[in-house]
Amino acid sequence: MTVTDRSVISRTAAQHIESVTHYSVSARTIRRRLQESGLSARRPLLGLPLNRTTDVSAANVRIVGTLNSQRYISEVLEPVVLPYLQGLATAIFQQDNARPHLTRIVQRFFVNHQIELLPRPARSLDLSPIENMWPIVAQRLTQITPPVATADQLW
């Protein structure tokens, strides 16, 4: 559903906010407010463009050039992910199914460092765990943002 209608998430958030606060908020307002907060929608890719600059944004690492499995280990996993995960009591690491993430050497890295991976179905946007988080995000936004009394306060 989200592949064919890119506004479904903001629309769902708007409906949820309305059901919790009893104030009508448009999906456009949701998108604008999220963008003002530095958040923006990303269109999912069917294939990662590995010949261009690749942004591993979850770890705040920018990889310039082609990302291969060895660079993934030496520039992302070892210096960023491993120290972060070692500082946590328990953790499950999630990554997408980009080819460099699925190689034997990368899988061996996770086994050797006893890093548990969240299984991820290949190219299944419908089963993405993040999609289940949007209602929680909407609920928390309503908790931290005081409800508006008038439509003018939305602008």
Tab-separated table of N, CA and C in Angstrom:
chain	number	residue	atom	x	y	z
A	1	MET	N	0.832	-1.195	0.000
A	1	MET	CA	0.000	0.000	0.000
A	1	MET	C	0.872	1.253	0.000
A	2	THR	N	1.939	1.275	0.793
A	2	THR	CA	2.786	2.463	0.847
A	2	THR	C	3.589	2.654	-0.427
A	3	VAL	N	3.758	1.588	-1.205
A	3	VAL	CA	4.495	1.723	-2.453
A	3	VAL	C	3.663	2.473	-3.475
A	4	THR	N	2.363	2.216	-3.523
A	4	THR	CA	1.516	2.872	-4.510
A	4	THR	C	1.010	4.237	-4.057
A	5	ASP	N	0.902	4.471	-2.777
A	5	ASP	CA	0.407	5.741	-2.247
A	5	ASP	C	1.375	6.249	-1.180
A	6	ARG	N	2.290	7.127	-1.581
A	6	ARG	CA	3.349	7.570	-0.692
A	6	ARG	C	2.837	8.401	0.478
A	7	SER	N	1.617	8.911	0.424
A	7	SER	CA	1.108	9.742	1.516
A	7	SER	C	0.367	8.935	2.580
A	8	VAL	N	0.310	7.623	2.422
A	8	VAL	CA	-0.475	6.824	3.357
A	8	VAL	C	0.043	6.938	4.783
A	9	ILE	N	1.319	7.077	4.981
A	9	ILE	CA	1.858	7.141	6.337
A	9	ILE	C	1.434	8.437	7.021
A	10	SER	N	1.598	9.572	6.342
A	10	SER	CA	1.207	10.842	6.945
A	10	SER	C	-0.305	10.907	7.143
A	11	ARG	N	-1.025	10.332	6.230
A	11	ARG	CA	-2.481	10.308	6.360
A	11	ARG	C	-2.881	9.460	7.568
A	12	THR	N	-2.231	8.325	7.727
A	12	THR	CA	-2.511	7.466	8.876
A	12	THR	C	-2.164	8.186	10.176
A	13	ALA	N	-1.025	8.883	10.191
A	13	ALA	CA	-0.631	9.642	11.383
A	13	ALA	C	-1.652	10.735	11.682
A	14	ALA	N	-2.128	11.406	10.651
A	14	ALA	CA	-3.129	12.460	10.839
A	14	ALA	C	-4.421	11.880	11.424
A	15	GLN	N	-4.840	10.727	10.926
A	15	GLN	CA	-6.049	10.092	11.451
A	15	GLN	C	-5.858	9.683	12.909
A	16	HIS	N	-4.673	9.185	13.207
A	16	HIS	CA	-4.400	8.770	14.584
A	16	HIS	C	-4.392	9.974	15.528
A	17	ILE	N	-3.756	11.042	15.110
A	17	ILE	CA	-3.714	12.250	15.936
A	17	ILE	C	-5.125	12.774	16.175
A	18	GLU	N	-5.937	12.744	15.125
A	18	GLU	CA	-7.321	13.206	15.274
A	18	GLU	C	-8.098	12.321	16.245
A	19	SER	N	-7.847	11.019	16.193
A	19	SER	CA	-8.580	10.121	17.101
A	19	SER	C	-8.146	10.313	18.558
A	20	VAL	N	-6.892	10.722	18.769
A	20	VAL	CA	-6.389	10.899	20.136
A	20	VAL	C	-6.736	12.284	20.681
A	21	THR	N	-6.553	13.329	19.845
A	21	THR	CA	-6.722	14.700	20.332
A	21	THR	C	-8.072	15.312	19.998
A	22	HIS	N	-8.792	14.685	19.066
A	22	HIS	CA	-10.077	15.186	18.579
A	22	HIS	C	-9.922	16.503	17.810
A	23	TYR	N	-8.714	16.755	17.283
A	23	TYR	CA	-8.470	17.902	16.407
A	23	TYR	C	-8.087	17.385	15.041
A	24	SER	N	-8.624	18.005	14.018
A	24	SER	CA	-8.341	17.591	12.652
A	24	SER	C	-7.006	18.188	12.191
A	25	VAL	N	-6.129	17.340	11.707
A	25	VAL	CA	-4.828	17.757	11.202
A	25	VAL	C	-4.662	17.122	9.828
A	26	SER	N	-4.228	17.911	8.855
A	26	SER	CA	-4.069	17.358	7.515
A	26	SER	C	-2.756	16.595	7.400
A	27	ALA	N	-2.736	15.667	6.457
A	27	ALA	CA	-1.512	14.898	6.199
A	27	ALA	C	-0.403	15.833	5.735
A	28	ARG	N	-0.758	16.857	5.010
A	28	ARG	CA	0.241	17.830	4.541
A	28	ARG	C	0.895	18.546	5.728
A	29	THR	N	0.100	18.890	6.711
A	29	THR	CA	0.646	19.535	7.911
A	29	THR	C	1.603	18.592	8.625
A	30	ILE	N	1.245	17.319	8.695
A	30	ILE	CA	2.127	16.322	9.311
A	30	ILE	C	3.456	16.294	8.577
A	31	ARG	N	3.404	16.211	7.248
A	31	ARG	CA	4.646	16.154	6.464
A	31	ARG	C	5.471	17.418	6.650
A	32	ARG	N	4.804	18.565	6.637
A	32	ARG	CA	5.520	19.840	6.783
A	32	ARG	C	6.176	19.946	8.158
A	33	ARG	N	5.448	19.582	9.201
A	33	ARG	CA	6.002	19.650	10.561
A	33	ARG	C	7.183	18.685	10.725
A	34	LEU	N	7.071	17.500	10.173
A	34	LEU	CA	8.186	16.557	10.242
A	34	LEU	C	9.395	17.085	9.470
A	35	GLN	N	9.141	17.692	8.312
A	35	GLN	CA	10.239	18.251	7.524
A	35	GLN	C	10.904	19.402	8.268
A	36	GLU	N	10.109	20.239	8.932
A	36	GLU	CA	10.672	21.339	9.720
A	36	GLU	C	11.538	20.820	10.865
A	37	SER	N	11.245	19.617	11.318
A	37	SER	CA	12.025	19.001	12.393
A	37	SER	C	13.230	18.230	11.866
A	38	GLY	N	13.459	18.321	10.557
A	38	GLY	CA	14.594	17.634	9.961
A	38	GLY	C	14.300	16.226	9.491
A	39	LEU	N	13.048	15.823	9.502
A	39	LEU	CA	12.661	14.492	9.045
A	39	LEU	C	11.999	14.616	7.688
A	40	SER	N	12.271	13.687	6.814
A	40	SER	CA	11.631	13.720	5.508
A	40	SER	C	11.405	12.301	5.021
A	41	ALA	N	10.491	12.167	4.095
A	41	ALA	CA	10.157	10.858	3.547
A	41	ALA	C	11.250	10.423	2.589
A	42	ARG	N	11.449	9.153	2.523
A	42	ARG	CA	12.393	8.571	1.582
A	42	ARG	C	11.658	7.554	0.743
A	43	ARG	N	11.838	7.637	-0.557
A	43	ARG	CA	11.233	6.657	-1.431
A	43	ARG	C	12.095	5.405	-1.403
A	44	PRO	N	11.532	4.246	-1.075
A	44	PRO	CA	12.334	3.036	-0.998
A	44	PRO	C	12.905	2.668	-2.357
A	45	LEU	N	14.140	2.211	-2.355
A	45	LEU	CA	14.798	1.776	-3.570
A	45	LEU	C	14.643	0.273	-3.724
A	46	LEU	N	14.492	-0.170	-4.961
A	46	LEU	CA	14.463	-1.605	-5.196
A	46	LEU	C	15.874	-2.162	-5.238
A	47	GLY	N	16.831	-1.329	-5.580
A	47	GLY	CA	18.226	-1.731	-5.588
A	47	GLY	C	19.075	-0.565	-5.137
A	48	LEU	N	20.069	-0.808	-4.308
A	48	LEU	CA	20.920	0.246	-3.802
A	48	LEU	C	21.896	0.680	-4.876
A	49	PRO	N	21.975	1.979	-5.213
A	49	PRO	CA	22.899	2.439	-6.259
A	49	PRO	C	24.333	2.463	-5.722
A	50	LEU	N	25.013	1.340	-5.801
A	50	LEU	CA	26.332	1.208	-5.203
A	50	LEU	C	27.429	1.918	-5.976
A	51	ASN	N	27.125	2.425	-7.160
A	51	ASN	CA	28.155	3.136	-7.905
A	51	ASN	C	28.135	4.637	-7.615
A	52	ARG	N	27.233	5.068	-6.758
A	52	ARG	CA	27.156	6.467	-6.344
A	52	ARG	C	27.499	6.549	-4.870
A	53	THR	N	27.480	7.767	-4.328
A	53	THR	CA	27.724	7.928	-2.903
A	53	THR	C	26.611	7.247	-2.135
A	54	THR	N	26.975	6.425	-1.183
A	54	THR	CA	26.017	5.690	-0.376
A	54	THR	C	26.010	6.265	1.021
A	55	ASP	N	24.839	6.592	1.529
A	55	ASP	CA	24.723	7.169	2.861
A	55	ASP	C	24.163	6.139	3.809
A	56	VAL	N	24.963	5.723	4.767
A	56	VAL	CA	24.504	4.815	5.807
A	56	VAL	C	24.053	5.708	6.953
A	57	SER	N	22.853	6.265	6.822
A	57	SER	CA	22.423	7.340	7.709
A	57	SER	C	22.168	6.895	9.134
A	58	ALA	N	21.790	5.655	9.344
A	58	ALA	CA	21.487	5.232	10.710
A	58	ALA	C	22.719	5.334	11.603
A	59	ALA	N	23.892	5.157	11.019
A	59	ALA	CA	25.115	5.225	11.809
A	59	ALA	C	25.833	6.563	11.609
A	60	ASN	N	25.228	7.492	10.897
A	60	ASN	CA	25.851	8.781	10.590
A	60	ASN	C	27.217	8.605	9.940
A	61	VAL	N	27.302	7.672	9.023
A	61	VAL	CA	28.534	7.405	8.293
A	61	VAL	C	28.254	7.664	6.827
A	62	ARG	N	29.144	8.380	6.190
A	62	ARG	CA	29.003	8.616	4.754
A	62	ARG	C	30.105	7.859	4.049
A	63	ILE	N	29.698	6.978	3.155
A	63	ILE	CA	30.631	6.192	2.364
A	63	ILE	C	30.671	6.813	0.976
A	64	VAL	N	31.829	7.261	0.580
A	64	VAL	CA	31.987	7.857	-0.747
A	64	VAL	C	32.492	6.783	-1.685
A	65	GLY	N	31.810	6.619	-2.796
A	65	GLY	CA	32.227	5.619	-3.770
A	65	GLY	C	31.441	4.339	-3.621
A	66	THR	N	32.007	3.279	-4.141
A	66	THR	CA	31.338	1.986	-4.138
A	66	THR	C	31.512	1.293	-2.796
A	67	LEU	N	30.415	0.850	-2.249
A	67	LEU	CA	30.447	0.118	-0.987
A	67	LEU	C	30.517	-1.367	-1.297
A	68	ASN	N	31.603	-2.005	-0.858
A	68	ASN	CA	31.698	-3.454	-0.978
A	68	ASN	C	31.743	-4.042	0.431
A	69	SER	N	31.758	-5.348	0.529
A	69	SER	CA	31.677	-5.979	1.848
A	69	SER	C	32.874	-5.637	2.721
A	70	GLN	N	34.080	-5.575	2.143
A	70	GLN	CA	35.257	-5.263	2.944
A	70	GLN	C	35.194	-3.835	3.475
A	71	ARG	N	34.764	-2.878	2.644
A	71	ARG	CA	34.621	-1.488	3.097
A	71	ARG	C	33.512	-1.371	4.131
A	72	TYR	N	32.451	-2.156	3.977
A	72	TYR	CA	31.362	-2.150	4.942
A	72	TYR	C	31.883	-2.564	6.319
A	73	ILE	N	32.716	-3.588	6.342
A	73	ILE	CA	33.295	-4.045	7.612
A	73	ILE	C	34.264	-3.009	8.170
A	74	SER	N	35.203	-2.547	7.343
A	74	SER	CA	36.280	-1.687	7.853
A	74	SER	C	35.858	-0.247	8.112
A	75	GLU	N	34.844	0.261	7.415
A	75	GLU	CA	34.457	1.664	7.554
A	75	GLU	C	33.143	1.875	8.307
A	76	VAL	N	32.367	0.807	8.473
A	76	VAL	CA	31.080	0.952	9.161
A	76	VAL	C	30.990	0.031	10.376
A	77	LEU	N	31.132	-1.266	10.137
A	77	LEU	CA	30.908	-2.217	11.223
A	77	LEU	C	31.952	-2.116	12.331
A	78	GLU	N	33.230	-2.166	11.978
A	78	GLU	CA	34.274	-2.143	13.011
A	78	GLU	C	34.353	-0.811	13.764
A	79	PRO	N	34.417	0.337	13.063
A	79	PRO	CA	34.598	1.583	13.819
A	79	PRO	C	33.326	2.154	14.435
A	80	VAL	N	32.147	1.823	13.903
A	80	VAL	CA	30.914	2.470	14.362
A	80	VAL	C	29.966	1.489	15.044
A	81	VAL	N	29.569	0.467	14.326
A	81	VAL	CA	28.533	-0.442	14.820
A	81	VAL	C	29.038	-1.282	15.995
A	82	LEU	N	30.198	-1.888	15.847
A	82	LEU	CA	30.708	-2.772	16.901
A	82	LEU	C	30.887	-2.052	18.235
A	83	PRO	N	31.563	-0.889	18.289
A	83	PRO	CA	31.678	-0.200	19.582
A	83	PRO	C	30.327	0.199	20.170
A	84	TYR	N	29.415	0.605	19.312
A	84	TYR	CA	28.088	0.992	19.797
A	84	TYR	C	27.371	-0.202	20.413
A	85	LEU	N	27.355	-1.332	19.690
A	85	LEU	CA	26.654	-2.508	20.190
A	85	LEU	C	27.311	-3.078	21.438
A	86	GLN	N	28.632	-2.973	21.542
A	86	GLN	CA	29.327	-3.481	22.727
A	86	GLN	C	28.977	-2.670	23.972
A	87	GLY	N	28.535	-1.434	23.781
A	87	GLY	CA	28.139	-0.601	24.906
A	87	GLY	C	26.726	-0.864	25.385
A	88	LEU	N	26.004	-1.743	24.713
A	88	LEU	CA	24.623	-2.072	25.080
A	88	LEU	C	24.565	-3.430	25.757
A	89	ALA	N	23.643	-3.564	26.678
A	89	ALA	CA	23.493	-4.848	27.372
A	89	ALA	C	23.000	-5.921	26.401
A	90	THR	N	21.961	-5.611	25.662
A	90	THR	CA	21.436	-6.515	24.641
A	90	THR	C	21.072	-5.685	23.430
A	91	ALA	N	21.232	-6.259	22.268
A	91	ALA	CA	20.898	-5.538	21.043
A	91	ALA	C	20.670	-6.534	19.917
A	92	ILE	N	19.820	-6.151	19.006
A	92	ILE	CA	19.616	-6.885	17.762
A	92	ILE	C	19.874	-5.885	16.646
A	93	PHE	N	20.792	-6.209	15.776
A	93	PHE	CA	21.186	-5.298	14.700
A	93	PHE	C	20.314	-5.545	13.480
A	94	GLN	N	19.864	-4.461	12.861
A	94	GLN	CA	19.052	-4.566	11.654
A	94	GLN	C	19.774	-3.876	10.519
A	95	GLN	N	19.816	-4.526	9.392
A	95	GLN	CA	20.358	-3.934	8.177
A	95	GLN	C	19.466	-4.351	7.023
A	96	ASP	N	19.615	-3.671	5.902
A	96	ASP	CA	18.805	-4.056	4.754
A	96	ASP	C	19.502	-5.176	3.997
A	97	ASN	N	18.946	-5.550	2.877
A	97	ASN	CA	19.486	-6.656	2.104
A	97	ASN	C	20.374	-6.199	0.956
A	98	ALA	N	21.101	-5.117	1.162
A	98	ALA	CA	22.058	-4.690	0.142
A	98	ALA	C	23.109	-5.789	-0.015
A	99	ARG	N	23.597	-5.970	-1.217
A	99	ARG	CA	24.535	-7.068	-1.481
A	99	ARG	C	25.744	-7.081	-0.552
A	100	PRO	N	26.383	-5.937	-0.271
A	100	PRO	CA	27.544	-5.993	0.630
A	100	PRO	C	27.186	-6.475	2.041
A	101	HIS	N	25.948	-6.364	2.434
A	101	HIS	CA	25.531	-6.788	3.769
A	101	HIS	C	25.328	-8.302	3.861
A	102	LEU	N	25.161	-8.943	2.728
A	102	LEU	CA	24.781	-10.353	2.709
A	102	LEU	C	25.931	-11.303	2.402
A	103	THR	N	27.112	-10.793	2.170
A	103	THR	CA	28.236	-11.653	1.798
A	103	THR	C	28.664	-12.538	2.962
A	104	ARG	N	29.384	-13.609	2.642
A	104	ARG	CA	29.841	-14.539	3.685
A	104	ARG	C	30.767	-13.855	4.680
A	105	ILE	N	31.643	-12.976	4.186
A	105	ILE	CA	32.596	-12.323	5.079
A	105	ILE	C	31.878	-11.437	6.098
A	106	VAL	N	30.822	-10.775	5.672
A	106	VAL	CA	30.047	-9.925	6.591
A	106	VAL	C	29.264	-10.806	7.568
A	107	GLN	N	28.649	-11.862	7.071
A	107	GLN	CA	27.911	-12.766	7.949
A	107	GLN	C	28.848	-13.407	8.975
A	108	ARG	N	30.065	-13.741	8.560
A	108	ARG	CA	31.066	-14.301	9.471
A	108	ARG	C	31.465	-13.277	10.536
A	109	PHE	N	31.547	-11.992	10.136
A	109	PHE	CA	31.860	-10.918	11.080
A	109	PHE	C	30.821	-10.905	12.206
A	110	PHE	N	29.541	-11.003	11.845
A	110	PHE	CA	28.484	-10.991	12.856
A	110	PHE	C	28.577	-12.213	13.769
A	111	VAL	N	28.844	-13.370	13.199
A	111	VAL	CA	28.972	-14.590	14.008
A	111	VAL	C	30.172	-14.461	14.945
A	112	ASN	N	31.325	-14.037	14.415
A	112	ASN	CA	32.547	-13.928	15.226
A	112	ASN	C	32.404	-12.932	16.371
A	113	HIS	N	31.613	-11.885	16.171
A	113	HIS	CA	31.434	-10.866	17.205
A	113	HIS	C	30.137	-11.066	17.990
A	114	GLN	N	29.482	-12.210	17.759
A	114	GLN	CA	28.256	-12.576	18.455
A	114	GLN	C	27.204	-11.468	18.396
A	115	ILE	N	27.010	-10.946	17.198
A	115	ILE	CA	26.002	-9.906	16.960
A	115	ILE	C	24.757	-10.581	16.396
A	116	GLU	N	23.664	-10.412	17.105
A	116	GLU	CA	22.401	-10.992	16.656
A	116	GLU	C	21.783	-10.083	15.599
A	117	LEU	N	21.331	-10.692	14.519
A	117	LEU	CA	20.718	-9.949	13.422
A	117	LEU	C	19.207	-10.136	13.413
A	118	LEU	N	18.496	-9.069	13.067
A	118	LEU	CA	17.061	-9.164	12.864
A	118	LEU	C	16.845	-9.699	11.456
A	119	PRO	N	16.183	-10.833	11.310
A	119	PRO	CA	15.956	-11.368	9.964
A	119	PRO	C	15.138	-10.376	9.143
A	120	ARG	N	15.497	-10.231	7.908
A	120	ARG	CA	14.821	-9.260	7.047
A	120	ARG	C	14.452	-9.942	5.740
A	121	PRO	N	13.160	-10.023	5.435
A	121	PRO	CA	12.759	-10.622	4.163
A	121	PRO	C	13.282	-9.796	2.991
A	122	ALA	N	13.680	-10.458	1.942
A	122	ALA	CA	14.214	-9.768	0.774
A	122	ALA	C	13.147	-8.901	0.124
A	123	ARG	N	13.431	-7.607	0.015
A	123	ARG	CA	12.601	-6.645	-0.719
A	123	ARG	C	11.114	-6.711	-0.332
A	124	SER	N	10.834	-6.862	0.938
A	124	SER	CA	9.460	-6.894	1.421
A	124	SER	C	9.165	-5.614	2.180
A	125	LEU	N	8.748	-4.590	1.468
A	125	LEU	CA	8.454	-3.322	2.106
A	125	LEU	C	7.263	-3.438	3.048
A	126	ASP	N	6.331	-4.329	2.721
A	126	ASP	CA	5.148	-4.498	3.563
A	126	ASP	C	5.508	-5.045	4.938
A	127	LEU	N	6.603	-5.770	5.034
A	127	LEU	CA	6.983	-6.401	6.287
A	127	LEU	C	8.061	-5.631	7.027
A	128	SER	N	8.327	-4.416	6.593
A	128	SER	CA	9.353	-3.614	7.239
A	128	SER	C	8.937	-3.296	8.668
A	129	PRO	N	9.780	-3.614	9.654
A	129	PRO	CA	9.426	-3.359	11.054
A	129	PRO	C	9.170	-1.877	11.345
A	130	ILE	N	9.788	-0.972	10.606
A	130	ILE	CA	9.613	0.457	10.871
A	130	ILE	C	8.176	0.898	10.599
A	131	GLU	N	7.482	0.209	9.710
A	131	GLU	CA	6.103	0.586	9.410
A	131	GLU	C	5.212	0.446	10.636
A	132	ASN	N	5.576	-0.454	11.536
A	132	ASN	CA	4.791	-0.631	12.756
A	132	ASN	C	5.063	0.460	13.783
A	133	MET	N	6.083	1.262	13.561
A	133	MET	CA	6.458	2.301	14.517
A	133	MET	C	5.686	3.598	14.326
A	134	TRP	N	5.128	3.840	13.153
A	134	TRP	CA	4.474	5.131	12.883
A	134	TRP	C	3.356	5.462	13.859
A	135	PRO	N	2.491	4.513	14.235
A	135	PRO	CA	1.474	4.863	15.236
A	135	PRO	C	2.090	5.261	16.580
A	136	ILE	N	3.198	4.621	16.938
A	136	ILE	CA	3.870	4.970	18.193
A	136	ILE	C	4.452	6.366	18.103
A	137	VAL	N	5.055	6.696	16.947
A	137	VAL	CA	5.604	8.045	16.744
A	137	VAL	C	4.487	9.075	16.842
A	138	ALA	N	3.363	8.800	16.190
A	138	ALA	CA	2.235	9.734	16.241
A	138	ALA	C	1.743	9.922	17.671
A	139	GLN	N	1.669	8.835	18.424
A	139	GLN	CA	1.214	8.930	19.811
A	139	GLN	C	2.179	9.762	20.645
A	140	ARG	N	3.473	9.531	20.471
A	140	ARG	CA	4.456	10.291	21.247
A	140	ARG	C	4.480	11.755	20.850
A	141	LEU	N	4.244	12.039	19.569
A	141	LEU	CA	4.168	13.436	19.146
A	141	LEU	C	3.002	14.138	19.832
A	142	THR	N	1.893	13.437	19.973
A	142	THR	CA	0.746	14.065	20.635
A	142	THR	C	1.011	14.256	22.128
A	143	GLN	N	1.869	13.425	22.698
A	143	GLN	CA	2.183	13.555	24.123
A	143	GLN	C	3.137	14.721	24.394
A	144	ILE	N	4.080	14.975	23.476
A	144	ILE	CA	5.061	16.035	23.728
A	144	ILE	C	4.637	17.376	23.147
A	145	THR	N	3.725	17.350	22.204
A	145	THR	CA	3.247	18.588	21.598
A	145	THR	C	1.906	18.938	22.205
A	146	PRO	N	1.784	20.140	22.793
A	146	PRO	CA	0.478	20.485	23.357
A	146	PRO	C	-0.573	20.550	22.250
A	147	PRO	N	-1.768	20.067	22.532
A	147	PRO	CA	-2.820	20.098	21.510
A	147	PRO	C	-3.148	21.534	21.122
A	148	VAL	N	-3.474	21.715	19.871
A	148	VAL	CA	-3.808	23.050	19.384
A	148	VAL	C	-5.255	23.360	19.708
A	149	ALA	N	-5.515	24.630	19.979
A	149	ALA	CA	-6.880	25.048	20.297
A	149	ALA	C	-7.593	25.578	19.057
A	150	THR	N	-6.824	26.129	18.115
A	150	THR	CA	-7.425	26.687	16.903
A	150	THR	C	-6.626	26.227	15.692
A	151	ALA	N	-7.262	26.334	14.529
A	151	ALA	CA	-6.578	25.969	13.294
A	151	ALA	C	-5.402	26.887	12.993
A	152	ASP	N	-5.469	28.146	13.436
A	152	ASP	CA	-4.367	29.088	13.216
A	152	ASP	C	-3.077	28.660	13.908
A	153	GLN	N	-3.193	27.920	14.993
A	153	GLN	CA	-1.998	27.467	15.719
A	153	GLN	C	-1.219	26.402	14.939
A	154	LEU	N	-1.845	25.770	13.979
A	154	LEU	CA	-1.153	24.787	13.153
A	154	LEU	C	-0.157	25.454	12.210
A	155	TRP	N	-0.380	26.696	11.893
A	155	TRP	CA	0.499	27.393	10.941
A	155	TRP	C	1.560	28.068	11.705
